[in-house]
PDB file of C-alpha atoms in Angstrom:
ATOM      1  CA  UNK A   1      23.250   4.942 -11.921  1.00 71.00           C
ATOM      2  CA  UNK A   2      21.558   6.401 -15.133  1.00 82.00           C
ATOM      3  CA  UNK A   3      18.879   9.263 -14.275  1.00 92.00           C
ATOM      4  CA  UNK A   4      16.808  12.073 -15.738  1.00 97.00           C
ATOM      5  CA  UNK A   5      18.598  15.270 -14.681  1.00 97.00           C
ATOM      6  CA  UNK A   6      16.008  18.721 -14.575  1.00 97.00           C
ATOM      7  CA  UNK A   7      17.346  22.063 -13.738  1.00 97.00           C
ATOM      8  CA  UNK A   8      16.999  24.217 -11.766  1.00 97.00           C
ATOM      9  CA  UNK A   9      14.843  22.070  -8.849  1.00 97.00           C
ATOM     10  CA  UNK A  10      13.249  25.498  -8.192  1.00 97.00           C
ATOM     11  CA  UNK A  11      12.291  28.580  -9.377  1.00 97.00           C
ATOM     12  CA  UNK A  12      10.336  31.545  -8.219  1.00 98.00           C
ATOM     13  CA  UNK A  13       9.891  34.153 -10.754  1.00 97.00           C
ATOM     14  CA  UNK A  14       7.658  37.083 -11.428  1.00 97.00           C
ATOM     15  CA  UNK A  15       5.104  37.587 -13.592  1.00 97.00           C
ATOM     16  CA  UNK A  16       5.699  38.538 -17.417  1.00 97.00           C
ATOM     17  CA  UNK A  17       9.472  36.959 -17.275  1.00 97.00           C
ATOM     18  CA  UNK A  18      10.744  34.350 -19.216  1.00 97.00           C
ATOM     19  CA  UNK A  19      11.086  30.876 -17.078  1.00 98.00           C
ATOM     20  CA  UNK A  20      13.192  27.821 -19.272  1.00 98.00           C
ATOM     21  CA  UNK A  21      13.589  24.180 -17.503  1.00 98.00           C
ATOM     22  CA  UNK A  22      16.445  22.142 -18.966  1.00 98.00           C
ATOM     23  CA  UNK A  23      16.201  18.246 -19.035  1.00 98.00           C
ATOM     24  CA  UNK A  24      19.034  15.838 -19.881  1.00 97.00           C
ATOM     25  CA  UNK A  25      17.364  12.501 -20.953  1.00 97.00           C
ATOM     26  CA  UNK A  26      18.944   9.047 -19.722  1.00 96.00           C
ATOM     27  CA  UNK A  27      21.644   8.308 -22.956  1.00 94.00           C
ATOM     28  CA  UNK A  28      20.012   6.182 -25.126  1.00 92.00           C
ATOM     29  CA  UNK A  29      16.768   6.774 -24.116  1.00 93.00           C
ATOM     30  CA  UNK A  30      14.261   7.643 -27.722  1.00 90.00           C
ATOM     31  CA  UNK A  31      11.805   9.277 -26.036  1.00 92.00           C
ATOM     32  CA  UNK A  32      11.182  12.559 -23.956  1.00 95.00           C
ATOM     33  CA  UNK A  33       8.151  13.937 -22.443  1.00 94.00           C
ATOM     34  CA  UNK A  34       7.588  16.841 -20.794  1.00 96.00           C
ATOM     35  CA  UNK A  35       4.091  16.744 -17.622  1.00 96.00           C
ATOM     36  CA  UNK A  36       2.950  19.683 -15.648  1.00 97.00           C
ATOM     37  CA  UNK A  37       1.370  18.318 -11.914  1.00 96.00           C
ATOM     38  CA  UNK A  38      -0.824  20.136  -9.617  1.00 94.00           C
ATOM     39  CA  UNK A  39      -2.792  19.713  -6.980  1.00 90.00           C
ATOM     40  CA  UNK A  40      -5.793  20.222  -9.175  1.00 88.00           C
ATOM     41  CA  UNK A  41      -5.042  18.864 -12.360  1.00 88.00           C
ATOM     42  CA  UNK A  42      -3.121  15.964 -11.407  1.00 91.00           C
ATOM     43  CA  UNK A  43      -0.457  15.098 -13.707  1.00 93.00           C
ATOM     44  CA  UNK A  44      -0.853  16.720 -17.364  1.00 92.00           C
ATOM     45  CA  UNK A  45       1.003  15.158 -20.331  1.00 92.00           C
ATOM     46  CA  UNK A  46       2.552  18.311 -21.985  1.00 94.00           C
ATOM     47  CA  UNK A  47       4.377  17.142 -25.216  1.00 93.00           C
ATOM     48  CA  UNK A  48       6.539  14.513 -26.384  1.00 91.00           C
ATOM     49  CA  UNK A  49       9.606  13.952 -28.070  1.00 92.00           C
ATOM     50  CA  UNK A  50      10.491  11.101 -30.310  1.00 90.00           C
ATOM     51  CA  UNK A  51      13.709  10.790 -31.581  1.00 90.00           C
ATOM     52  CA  UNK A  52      14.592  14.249 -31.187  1.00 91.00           C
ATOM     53  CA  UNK A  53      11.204  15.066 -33.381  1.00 90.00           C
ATOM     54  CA  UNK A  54       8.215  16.534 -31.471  1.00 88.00           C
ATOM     55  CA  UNK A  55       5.648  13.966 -32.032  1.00 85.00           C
ATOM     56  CA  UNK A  56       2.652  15.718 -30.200  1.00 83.00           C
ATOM     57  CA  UNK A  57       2.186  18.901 -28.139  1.00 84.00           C
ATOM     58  CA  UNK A  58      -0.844  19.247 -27.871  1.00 83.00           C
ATOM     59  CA  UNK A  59      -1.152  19.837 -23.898  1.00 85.00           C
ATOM     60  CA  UNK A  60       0.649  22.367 -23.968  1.00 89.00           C
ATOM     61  CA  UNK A  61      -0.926  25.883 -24.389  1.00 86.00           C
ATOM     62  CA  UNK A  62       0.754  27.525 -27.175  1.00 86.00           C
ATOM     63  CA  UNK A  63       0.926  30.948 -27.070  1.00 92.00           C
ATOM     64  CA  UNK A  64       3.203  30.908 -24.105  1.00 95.00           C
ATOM     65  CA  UNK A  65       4.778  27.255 -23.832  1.00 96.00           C
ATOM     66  CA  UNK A  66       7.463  25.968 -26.520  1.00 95.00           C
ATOM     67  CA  UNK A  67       9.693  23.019 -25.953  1.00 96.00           C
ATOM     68  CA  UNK A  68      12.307  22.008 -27.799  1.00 95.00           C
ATOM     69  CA  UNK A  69      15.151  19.625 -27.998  1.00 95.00           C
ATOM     70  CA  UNK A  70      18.455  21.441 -29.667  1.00 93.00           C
ATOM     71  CA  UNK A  71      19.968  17.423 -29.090  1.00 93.00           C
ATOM     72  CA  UNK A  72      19.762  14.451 -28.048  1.00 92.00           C
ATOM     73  CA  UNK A  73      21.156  15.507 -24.433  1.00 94.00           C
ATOM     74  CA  UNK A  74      19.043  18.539 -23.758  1.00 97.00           C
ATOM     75  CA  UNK A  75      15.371  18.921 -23.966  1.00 97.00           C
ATOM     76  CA  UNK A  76      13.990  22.442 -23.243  1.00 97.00           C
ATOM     77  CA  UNK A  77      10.860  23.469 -21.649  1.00 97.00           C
ATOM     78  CA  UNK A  78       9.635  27.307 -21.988  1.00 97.00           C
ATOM     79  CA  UNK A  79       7.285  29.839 -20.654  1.00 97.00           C
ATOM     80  CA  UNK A  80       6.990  33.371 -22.325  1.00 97.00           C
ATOM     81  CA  UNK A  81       5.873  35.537 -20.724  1.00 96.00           C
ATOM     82  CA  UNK A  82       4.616  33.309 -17.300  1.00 97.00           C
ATOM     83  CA  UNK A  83       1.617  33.303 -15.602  1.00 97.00           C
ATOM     84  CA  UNK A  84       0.538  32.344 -12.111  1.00 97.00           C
ATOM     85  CA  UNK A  85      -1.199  30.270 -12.889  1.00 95.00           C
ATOM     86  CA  UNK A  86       1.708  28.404 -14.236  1.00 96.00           C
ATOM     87  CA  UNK A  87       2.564  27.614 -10.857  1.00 97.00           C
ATOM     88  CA  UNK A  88       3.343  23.601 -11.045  1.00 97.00           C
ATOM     89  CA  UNK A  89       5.986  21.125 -10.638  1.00 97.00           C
ATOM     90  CA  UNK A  90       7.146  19.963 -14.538  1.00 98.00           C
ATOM     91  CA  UNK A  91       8.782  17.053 -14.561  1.00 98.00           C
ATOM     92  CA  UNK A  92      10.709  15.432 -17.683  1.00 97.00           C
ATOM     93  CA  UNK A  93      10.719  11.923 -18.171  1.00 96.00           C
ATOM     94  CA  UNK A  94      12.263   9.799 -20.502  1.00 95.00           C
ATOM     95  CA  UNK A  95      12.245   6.399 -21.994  1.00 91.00           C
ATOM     96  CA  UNK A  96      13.665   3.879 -24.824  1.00 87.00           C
ATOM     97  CA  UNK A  97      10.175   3.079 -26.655  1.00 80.00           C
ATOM     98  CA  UNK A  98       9.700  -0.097 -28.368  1.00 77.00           C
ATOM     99  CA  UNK A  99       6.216   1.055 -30.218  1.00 67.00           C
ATOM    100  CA  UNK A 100       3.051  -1.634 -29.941  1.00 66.00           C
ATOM    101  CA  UNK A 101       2.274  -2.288 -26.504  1.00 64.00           C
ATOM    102  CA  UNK A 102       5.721  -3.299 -25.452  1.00 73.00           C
ATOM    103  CA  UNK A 103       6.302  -2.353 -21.853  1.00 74.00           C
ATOM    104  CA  UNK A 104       7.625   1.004 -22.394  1.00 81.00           C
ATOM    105  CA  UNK A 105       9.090   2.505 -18.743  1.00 87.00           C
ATOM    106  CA  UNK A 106       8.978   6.098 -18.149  1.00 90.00           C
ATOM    107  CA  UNK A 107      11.665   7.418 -16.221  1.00 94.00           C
ATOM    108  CA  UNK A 108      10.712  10.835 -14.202  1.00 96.00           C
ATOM    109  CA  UNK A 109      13.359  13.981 -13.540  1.00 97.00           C
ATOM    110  CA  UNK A 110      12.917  15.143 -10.097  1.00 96.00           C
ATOM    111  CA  UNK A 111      11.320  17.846 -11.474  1.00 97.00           C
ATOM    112  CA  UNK A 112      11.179  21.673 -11.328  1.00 98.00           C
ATOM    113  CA  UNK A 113       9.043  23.116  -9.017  1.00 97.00           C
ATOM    114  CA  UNK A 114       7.927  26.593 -10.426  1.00 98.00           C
ATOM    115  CA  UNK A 115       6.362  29.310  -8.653  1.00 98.00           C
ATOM    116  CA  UNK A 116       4.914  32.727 -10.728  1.00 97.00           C
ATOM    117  CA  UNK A 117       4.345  35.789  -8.250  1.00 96.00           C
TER     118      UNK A 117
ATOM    119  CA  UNK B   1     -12.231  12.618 -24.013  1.00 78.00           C
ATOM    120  CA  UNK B   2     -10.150  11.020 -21.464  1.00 87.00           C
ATOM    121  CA  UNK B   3     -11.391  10.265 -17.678  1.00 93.00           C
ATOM    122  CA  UNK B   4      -9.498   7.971 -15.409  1.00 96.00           C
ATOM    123  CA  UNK B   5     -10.764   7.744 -11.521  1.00 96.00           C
ATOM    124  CA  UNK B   6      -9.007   6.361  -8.392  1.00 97.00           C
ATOM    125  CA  UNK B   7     -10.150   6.667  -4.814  1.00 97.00           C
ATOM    126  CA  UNK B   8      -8.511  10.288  -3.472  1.00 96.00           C
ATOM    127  CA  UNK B   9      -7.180   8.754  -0.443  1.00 97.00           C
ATOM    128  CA  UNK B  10      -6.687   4.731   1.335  1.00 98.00           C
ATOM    129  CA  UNK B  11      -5.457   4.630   5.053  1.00 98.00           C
ATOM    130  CA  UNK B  12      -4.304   1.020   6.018  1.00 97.00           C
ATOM    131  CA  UNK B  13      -2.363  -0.897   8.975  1.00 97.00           C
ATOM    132  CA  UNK B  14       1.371  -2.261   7.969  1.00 97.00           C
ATOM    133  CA  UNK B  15       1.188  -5.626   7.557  1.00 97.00           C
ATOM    134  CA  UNK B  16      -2.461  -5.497   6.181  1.00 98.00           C
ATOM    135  CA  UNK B  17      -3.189  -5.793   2.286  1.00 98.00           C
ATOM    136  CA  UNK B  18      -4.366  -2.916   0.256  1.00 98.00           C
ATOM    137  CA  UNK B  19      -6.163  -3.131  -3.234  1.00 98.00           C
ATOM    138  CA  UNK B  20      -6.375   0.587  -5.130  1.00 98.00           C
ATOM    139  CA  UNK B  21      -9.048   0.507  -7.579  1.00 98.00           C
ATOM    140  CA  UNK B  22      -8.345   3.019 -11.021  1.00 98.00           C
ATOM    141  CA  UNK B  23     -11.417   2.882 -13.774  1.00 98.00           C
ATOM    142  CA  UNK B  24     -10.868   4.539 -17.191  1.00 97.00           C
ATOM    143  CA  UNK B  25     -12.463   5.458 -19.896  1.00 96.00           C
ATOM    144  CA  UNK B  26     -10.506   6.781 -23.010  1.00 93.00           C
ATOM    145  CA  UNK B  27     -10.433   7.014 -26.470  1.00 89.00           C
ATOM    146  CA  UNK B  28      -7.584   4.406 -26.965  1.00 90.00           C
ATOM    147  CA  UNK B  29      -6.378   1.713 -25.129  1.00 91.00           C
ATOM    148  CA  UNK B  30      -2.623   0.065 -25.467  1.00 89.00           C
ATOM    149  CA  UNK B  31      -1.666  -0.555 -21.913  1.00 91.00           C
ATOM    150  CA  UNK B  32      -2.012   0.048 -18.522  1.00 95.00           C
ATOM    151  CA  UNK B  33       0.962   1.374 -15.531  1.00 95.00           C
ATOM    152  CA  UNK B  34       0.910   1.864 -11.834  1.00 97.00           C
ATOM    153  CA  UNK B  35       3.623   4.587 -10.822  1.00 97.00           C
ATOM    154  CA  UNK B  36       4.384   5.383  -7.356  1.00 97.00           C
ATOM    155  CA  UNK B  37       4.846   8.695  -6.088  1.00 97.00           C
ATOM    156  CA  UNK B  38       6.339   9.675  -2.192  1.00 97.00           C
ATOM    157  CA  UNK B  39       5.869  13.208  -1.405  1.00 94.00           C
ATOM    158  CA  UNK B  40       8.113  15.628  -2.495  1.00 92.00           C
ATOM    159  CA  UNK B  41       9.315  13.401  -5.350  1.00 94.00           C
ATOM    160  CA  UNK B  42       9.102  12.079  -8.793  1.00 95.00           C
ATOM    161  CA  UNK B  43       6.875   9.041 -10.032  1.00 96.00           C
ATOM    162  CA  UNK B  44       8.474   5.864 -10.182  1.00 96.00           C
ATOM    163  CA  UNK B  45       7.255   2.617 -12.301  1.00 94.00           C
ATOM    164  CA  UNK B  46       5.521  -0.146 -10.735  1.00 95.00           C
ATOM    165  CA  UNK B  47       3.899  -2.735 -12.827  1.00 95.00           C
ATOM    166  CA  UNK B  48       2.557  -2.755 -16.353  1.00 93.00           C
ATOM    167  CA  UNK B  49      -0.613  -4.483 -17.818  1.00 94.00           C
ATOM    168  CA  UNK B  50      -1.423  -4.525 -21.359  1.00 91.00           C
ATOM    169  CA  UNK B  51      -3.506  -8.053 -21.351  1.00 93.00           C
ATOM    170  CA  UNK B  52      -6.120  -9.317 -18.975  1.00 96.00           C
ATOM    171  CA  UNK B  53      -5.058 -10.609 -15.875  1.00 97.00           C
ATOM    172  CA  UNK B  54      -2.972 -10.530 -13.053  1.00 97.00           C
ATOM    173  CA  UNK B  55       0.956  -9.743 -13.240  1.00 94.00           C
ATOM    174  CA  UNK B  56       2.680 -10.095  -9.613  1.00 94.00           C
ATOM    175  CA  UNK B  57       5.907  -8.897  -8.745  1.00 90.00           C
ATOM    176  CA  UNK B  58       6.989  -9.076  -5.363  1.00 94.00           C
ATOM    177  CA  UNK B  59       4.756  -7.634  -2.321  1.00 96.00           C
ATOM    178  CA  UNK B  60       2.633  -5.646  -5.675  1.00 96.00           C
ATOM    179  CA  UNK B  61       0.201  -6.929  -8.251  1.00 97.00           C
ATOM    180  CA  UNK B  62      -2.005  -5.330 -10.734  1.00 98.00           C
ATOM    181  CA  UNK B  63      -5.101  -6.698 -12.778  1.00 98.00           C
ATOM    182  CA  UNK B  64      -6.708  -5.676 -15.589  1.00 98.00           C
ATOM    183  CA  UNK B  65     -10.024  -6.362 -17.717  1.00 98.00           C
ATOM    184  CA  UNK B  66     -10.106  -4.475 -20.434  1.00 96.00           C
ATOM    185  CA  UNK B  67     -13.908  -4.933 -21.028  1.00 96.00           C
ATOM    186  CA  UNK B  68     -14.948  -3.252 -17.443  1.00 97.00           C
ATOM    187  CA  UNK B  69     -12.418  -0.500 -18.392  1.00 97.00           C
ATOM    188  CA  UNK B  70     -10.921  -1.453 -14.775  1.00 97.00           C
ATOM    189  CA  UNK B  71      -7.567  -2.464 -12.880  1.00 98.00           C
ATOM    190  CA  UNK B  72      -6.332  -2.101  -9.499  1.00 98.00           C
ATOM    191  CA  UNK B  73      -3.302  -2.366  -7.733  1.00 98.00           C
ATOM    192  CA  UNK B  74      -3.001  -4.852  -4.441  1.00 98.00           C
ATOM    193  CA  UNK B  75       0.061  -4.048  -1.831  1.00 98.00           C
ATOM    194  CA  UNK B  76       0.674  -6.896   0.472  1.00 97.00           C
ATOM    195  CA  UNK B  77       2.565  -7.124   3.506  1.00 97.00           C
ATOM    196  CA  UNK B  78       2.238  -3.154   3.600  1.00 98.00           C
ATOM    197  CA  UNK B  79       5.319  -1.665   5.211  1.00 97.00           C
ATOM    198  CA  UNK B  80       5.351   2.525   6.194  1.00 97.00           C
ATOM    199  CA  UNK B  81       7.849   3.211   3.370  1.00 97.00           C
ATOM    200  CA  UNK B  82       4.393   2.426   1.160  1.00 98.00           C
ATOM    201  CA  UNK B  83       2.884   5.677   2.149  1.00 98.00           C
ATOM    202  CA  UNK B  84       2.884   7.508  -1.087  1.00 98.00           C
ATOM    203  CA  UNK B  85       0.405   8.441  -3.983  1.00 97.00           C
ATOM    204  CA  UNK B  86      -0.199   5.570  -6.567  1.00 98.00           C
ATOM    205  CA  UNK B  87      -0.964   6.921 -10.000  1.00 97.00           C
ATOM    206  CA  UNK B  88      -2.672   4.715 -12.610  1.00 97.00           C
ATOM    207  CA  UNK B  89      -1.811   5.744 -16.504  1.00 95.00           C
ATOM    208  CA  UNK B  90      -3.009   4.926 -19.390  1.00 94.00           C
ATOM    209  CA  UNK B  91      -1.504   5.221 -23.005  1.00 90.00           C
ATOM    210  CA  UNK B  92      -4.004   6.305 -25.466  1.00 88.00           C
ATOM    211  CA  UNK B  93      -3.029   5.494 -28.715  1.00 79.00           C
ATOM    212  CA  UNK B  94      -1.119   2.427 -30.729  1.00 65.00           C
ATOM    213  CA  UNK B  95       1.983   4.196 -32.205  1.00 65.00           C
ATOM    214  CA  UNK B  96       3.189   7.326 -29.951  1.00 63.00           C
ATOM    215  CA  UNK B  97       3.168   8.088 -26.333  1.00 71.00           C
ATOM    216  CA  UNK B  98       0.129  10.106 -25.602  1.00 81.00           C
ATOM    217  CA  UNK B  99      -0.456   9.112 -21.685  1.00 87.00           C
ATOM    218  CA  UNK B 100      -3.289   9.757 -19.457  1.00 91.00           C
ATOM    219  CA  UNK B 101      -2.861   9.986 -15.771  1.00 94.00           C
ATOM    220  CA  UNK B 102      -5.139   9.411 -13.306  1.00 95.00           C
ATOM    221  CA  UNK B 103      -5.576  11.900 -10.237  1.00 94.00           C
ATOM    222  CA  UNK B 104      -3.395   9.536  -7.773  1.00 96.00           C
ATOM    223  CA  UNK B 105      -4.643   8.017  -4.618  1.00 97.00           C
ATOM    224  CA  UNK B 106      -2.598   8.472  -1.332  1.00 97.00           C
ATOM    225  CA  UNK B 107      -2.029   5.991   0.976  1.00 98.00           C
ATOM    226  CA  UNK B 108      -1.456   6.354   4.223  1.00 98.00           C
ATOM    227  CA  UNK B 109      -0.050   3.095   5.937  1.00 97.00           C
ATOM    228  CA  UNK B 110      -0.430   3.179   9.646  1.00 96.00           C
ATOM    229  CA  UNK B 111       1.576   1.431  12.420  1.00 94.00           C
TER     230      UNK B 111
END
């Protein structure tokens, strides 16, 4: 049974430390984004990753967010130095995208659930 | 910018029928999906709509018109296990990815 796989499933941390969330997309999967959900903001698109390639970040904030993906089985998620405010659940999701408007599924980690003291 | 509404919250009888209204307004439009979402854990896909109409699958359907910006979901035969948040999403643009989701609306089915 394929799945998205995030680690850790929590983590409380402390202000001004370093946080990084680890995905492993489902194999063969093209695409891998990376959403921030709160009880505010809803669901937040964060960036994207096509092909390995960052195709658009421009959700996340950039002075303290970087994601990366090193290959195709690891996709890395960030936070230098965190913030309370960065308090959320991130959740990776991946997908095999046709392009047009084919019927492109996301499939969603279980997430991370991140709390900044 | 991007604004996508749904009702904050739908209480309903199992059994009944439920229809979850989500209106958008964007700067792009190439299709339109209905994740579910139980507490606690991570969205799942539910339907899909990139043309007008109505696409059934099982106990769920979703609509779309594209002119009135406007879809909605409709649950039939509503069962507890359907108490979750339904999240309407909407990809922006014609090549890449870039989704917008809507705030969610939770739904409460009640014996």
């Amino acid at each position: 049974d394929a799945r998205v796989t995030q680690t850790p499933r929590h983590k409380v941390t402390e202000m001004g430390q370093e946080v990084t969330m680890r995905c492993q997309p489902i194999l063969g999967h093209n695409t891998v984004f990376w959403y921030r959900q709160t009880m505010m903001q809803g669901l937040e698109l964060l960036a994207y990753f096509r092909n390995r390639a960052p195709l658009d970040d421009s959700g996340m904030p950039k002075d303290r967010f970087s994601a990366e993906m090193p290959d195709a089985t690891l996709a890395t998620l960030k936070i230098q130095p965190s913030e309370p405010r960065d308090s959320a659940v991130y959740f990776c999701a991946s997908g095999l995208v046709l392009g047009g408007g084919s019927r492109d599924i996301q499939y969603f980690g279980a997430g991370t659930r991140l709390s900044v003291l | 910018g991007q604004n996508i509404d749904q009702p904050t919250e739908m209480t309903a009888t199992e059994g009944a029928i439920v229809q979850i209204n989500c209106t958008y307004q964007t700067s792009g439009f190439n299709g339109l999906f209905w994740y579910q979402q139980h507490a606690g854990e991570a969205p799942t896909f539910l339907s899909y709509n990139v043309l007008d109409g109505l696409e059934e699958k099982g106990r769920f359907s979703s609509f779309l018109s594209r002119s009135k910006g406007y879809s909605y979901l409709l649950l039939k035969e509503l069962q507890m296990k359907d108490s979750a948040s339904y999240l309407c999403a909407v990809r922006v643009d014609n090549y890449g990815q870039n989704f917008v989701f809507g705030p969610g609306t939770r739904l409460s089915v009640l014996p």
